[in-house]
């Protein structure tokens, strides 16, 4: 009987159909019209819709017409019902959508040529698609000031269309709630608490709001000008490093297939632009693993604060400092790979090359907007000299390549410069959620046992879920580890820690859902398949690499032998480790 009931329910769901533009379209019983249409490849424009979150129906650009009643209904929030008949592009629908676009443009700045989102703006695209060629609706524009107080994110309220995607992303996905709606009617706006500037809010600079914003209301704070100025300064030696996730993400911004690894092409392009040396941050990811695994083993054997939490993600660090300062003793003292390499460039490589540290301009290319905040932390400055001088996002690097008119199809290939050009694939895995944990376990196992793991691929850490656990048996010691991505998901684990309900030894937290491959500075991937292809590319690199563990990176081991001493040494702590600070809710 149970089988029969389940079969009947399945058949009932399978029999649900609606008529779309005269054609029958099947749907599941709990689907919205928009979801069913997208699955059938029928394009419906949206502005406020966020895949995976409950619909709001705020913007109404997704309206379709009920063919029986002539009523316009929002497809994102209206459930599909059996035997309904809709029109997706009737004259009434097209007119309504065009009017919505015109109303939004009535209070929108006319500075598209100067906007960071020019040619990559949802509102601009909708205006093009709906044939908006003149201003039919006039309105007195509301003057608002640009907020450029944050080192990571710039906010231009005049370009805001009140879709609410930044608010929902910040609150419902990231659990930060730095932005919200305020005011009513024509005075509605999106602002921080008490309307303070962004740098005084609870914003952690993760940049997920930037990726969600359909217009130029939220963009990263650009460092292109200062990098170009440094490149043109004959007194400067300009070096650049690129993060593990960048080489598998940059292709999208340059018109290539998503997930294509263009490491050699990117390195060649950077040298053609004029960077004197190109280094790979995956090298310092290996360095991070040596320090982090040493710290983990010490905490477990000496009964230190557990679980130890990774410290690679600067947005997570600021999140902890703001919302969970009681847990700061649990956070690894290791600097992020970006900062470790910045420190090594100026404290080890520069003297070796007979270049004064103040003559070096050190740039990093990161998938993360929070890295711009990280380089300005006072802990990352020694004797007035910053570890890193400027951060470019993946998107900014693409702009720089186009600015120098480099054809990547003809750029050729080049190798990164030594000694910071050698890496293991474990370091490359830092670009994916679970990658830091997998790399750390590979080396921690070797440190304790003197042997390599039988299977270096820890498949339990490569699951698609935002949270996953694993227990590793190391010489009888059951090490329990977990991985979580997205700060909203991290809150769940951290709340358990606060209640002493967590029995983990090691916890990896990545601020952005999915990790750095989906960072706030990455190509804005409306198609989530692109993000999956970036991830698959990183795993492919690992599967074919000759060196797959950090402790076999000969350049890293040479650095310890000639300069640092050993992992966890006094000099290593002086240059590669840091401290954290409790922050008030508004700082």
mmCIF file with all atom_site columns, C-alpha atoms in Angstrom, residues 16-18 20 25-40 42 44 46 49-57 62 64 73-82 84 86 88 168:
data_model
loop_
_atom_site.group_PDB
_atom_site.id
_atom_site.type_symbol
_atom_site.label_atom_id
_atom_site.label_alt_id
_atom_site.label_comp_id
_atom_site.label_asym_id
_atom_site.label_entity_id
_atom_site.label_seq_id
_atom_site.pdbx_PDB_ins_code
_atom_site.Cartn_x
_atom_site.Cartn_y
_atom_site.Cartn_z
_atom_site.occupancy
_atom_site.B_iso_or_equiv
_atom_site.pdbx_formal_charge
_atom_site.auth_seq_id
_atom_site.auth_comp_id
_atom_site.auth_asym_id
_atom_site.auth_atom_id
_atom_site.pdbx_PDB_model_num
ATOM 1  C CA . UNK A 1 16  ? 0.910  18.622 -13.395 1.00 0.00 ? 16  UNK A CA 1
ATOM 2  C CA . UNK A 1 17  ? 1.132  20.765 -16.497 1.00 0.00 ? 17  UNK A CA 1
ATOM 3  C CA . UNK A 1 18  ? 0.535  24.380 -17.421 1.00 0.00 ? 18  UNK A CA 1
ATOM 4  C CA . UNK A 1 20  ? 3.012  28.474 -21.594 1.00 0.00 ? 20  UNK A CA 1
ATOM 5  C CA . UNK A 1 25  ? 5.023  22.591 -19.710 1.00 0.00 ? 25  UNK A CA 1
ATOM 6  C CA . UNK A 1 26  ? 5.297  20.040 -16.855 1.00 0.00 ? 26  UNK A CA 1
ATOM 7  C CA . UNK A 1 27  ? 6.112  21.127 -13.316 1.00 0.00 ? 27  UNK A CA 1
ATOM 8  C CA . UNK A 1 28  ? 6.412  19.786 -9.795  1.00 0.00 ? 28  UNK A CA 1
ATOM 9  C CA . UNK A 1 29  ? 3.621  20.520 -7.395  1.00 0.00 ? 29  UNK A CA 1
ATOM 10 C CA . UNK A 1 30  ? 5.634  22.898 -5.190  1.00 0.00 ? 30  UNK A CA 1
ATOM 11 C CA . UNK A 1 31  ? 7.321  24.973 -7.891  1.00 0.00 ? 31  UNK A CA 1
ATOM 12 C CA . UNK A 1 32  ? 6.884  28.628 -8.722  1.00 0.00 ? 32  UNK A CA 1
ATOM 13 C CA . UNK A 1 33  ? 6.178  29.657 -12.293 1.00 0.00 ? 33  UNK A CA 1
ATOM 14 C CA . UNK A 1 34  ? 9.673  31.113 -12.610 1.00 0.00 ? 34  UNK A CA 1
ATOM 15 C CA . UNK A 1 35  ? 11.407 27.918 -11.492 1.00 0.00 ? 35  UNK A CA 1
ATOM 16 C CA . UNK A 1 36  ? 9.425  25.799 -13.956 1.00 0.00 ? 36  UNK A CA 1
ATOM 17 C CA . UNK A 1 37  ? 10.062 28.202 -16.822 1.00 0.00 ? 37  UNK A CA 1
ATOM 18 C CA . UNK A 1 38  ? 13.807 28.412 -16.122 1.00 0.00 ? 38  UNK A CA 1
ATOM 19 C CA . UNK A 1 39  ? 14.052 24.639 -16.164 1.00 0.00 ? 39  UNK A CA 1
ATOM 20 C CA . UNK A 1 40  ? 12.388 24.612 -19.585 1.00 0.00 ? 40  UNK A CA 1
ATOM 21 C CA . UNK A 1 42  ? 12.306 30.004 -21.076 1.00 0.00 ? 42  UNK A CA 1
ATOM 22 C CA . UNK A 1 44  ? 12.230 35.517 -17.673 1.00 0.00 ? 44  UNK A CA 1
ATOM 23 C CA . UNK A 1 46  ? 14.519 39.166 -12.737 1.00 0.00 ? 46  UNK A CA 1
ATOM 24 C CA . UNK A 1 49  ? 15.205 37.099 -7.210  1.00 0.00 ? 49  UNK A CA 1
ATOM 25 C CA . UNK A 1 50  ? 17.951 35.144 -5.395  1.00 0.00 ? 50  UNK A CA 1
ATOM 26 C CA . UNK A 1 51  ? 18.178 31.460 -6.218  1.00 0.00 ? 51  UNK A CA 1
ATOM 27 C CA . UNK A 1 52  ? 17.753 29.320 -3.119  1.00 0.00 ? 52  UNK A CA 1
ATOM 28 C CA . UNK A 1 53  ? 15.981 31.983 -1.029  1.00 0.00 ? 53  UNK A CA 1
ATOM 29 C CA . UNK A 1 54  ? 12.203 32.445 -0.660  1.00 0.00 ? 54  UNK A CA 1
ATOM 30 C CA . UNK A 1 55  ? 10.859 34.914 -3.241  1.00 0.00 ? 55  UNK A CA 1
ATOM 31 C CA . UNK A 1 56  ? 9.837  38.461 -2.384  1.00 0.00 ? 56  UNK A CA 1
ATOM 32 C CA . UNK A 1 57  ? 8.172  39.602 -5.600  1.00 0.00 ? 57  UNK A CA 1
ATOM 33 C CA . UNK A 1 62  ? 9.325  38.961 -13.857 1.00 0.00 ? 62  UNK A CA 1
ATOM 34 C CA . UNK A 1 64  ? 3.709  37.101 -16.814 1.00 0.00 ? 64  UNK A CA 1
ATOM 35 C CA . UNK A 1 73  ? 1.327  37.984 -11.894 1.00 0.00 ? 73  UNK A CA 1
ATOM 36 C CA . UNK A 1 74  ? 4.899  37.865 -10.540 1.00 0.00 ? 74  UNK A CA 1
ATOM 37 C CA . UNK A 1 75  ? 6.357  34.564 -11.732 1.00 0.00 ? 75  UNK A CA 1
ATOM 38 C CA . UNK A 1 76  ? 9.013  34.419 -8.994  1.00 0.00 ? 76  UNK A CA 1
ATOM 39 C CA . UNK A 1 77  ? 6.505  34.233 -6.126  1.00 0.00 ? 77  UNK A CA 1
ATOM 40 C CA . UNK A 1 78  ? 3.365  32.839 -7.779  1.00 0.00 ? 78  UNK A CA 1
ATOM 41 C CA . UNK A 1 79  ? 2.964  29.049 -7.538  1.00 0.00 ? 79  UNK A CA 1
ATOM 42 C CA . UNK A 1 80  ? 2.480  27.085 -10.718 1.00 0.00 ? 80  UNK A CA 1
ATOM 43 C CA . UNK A 1 81  ? -0.948 25.423 -10.737 1.00 0.00 ? 81  UNK A CA 1
ATOM 44 C CA . UNK A 1 82  ? -2.307 22.611 -12.820 1.00 0.00 ? 82  UNK A CA 1
ATOM 45 C CA . UNK A 1 84  ? -3.102 27.292 -15.748 1.00 0.00 ? 84  UNK A CA 1
ATOM 46 C CA . UNK A 1 86  ? 0.222  31.982 -19.095 1.00 0.00 ? 86  UNK A CA 1
ATOM 47 C CA . UNK A 1 88  ? 5.474  35.246 -20.996 1.00 0.00 ? 88  UNK A CA 1
ATOM 48 C CA . UNK A 1 168 ? 18.905 39.546 1.893   1.00 0.00 ? 168 UNK A CA 1
#
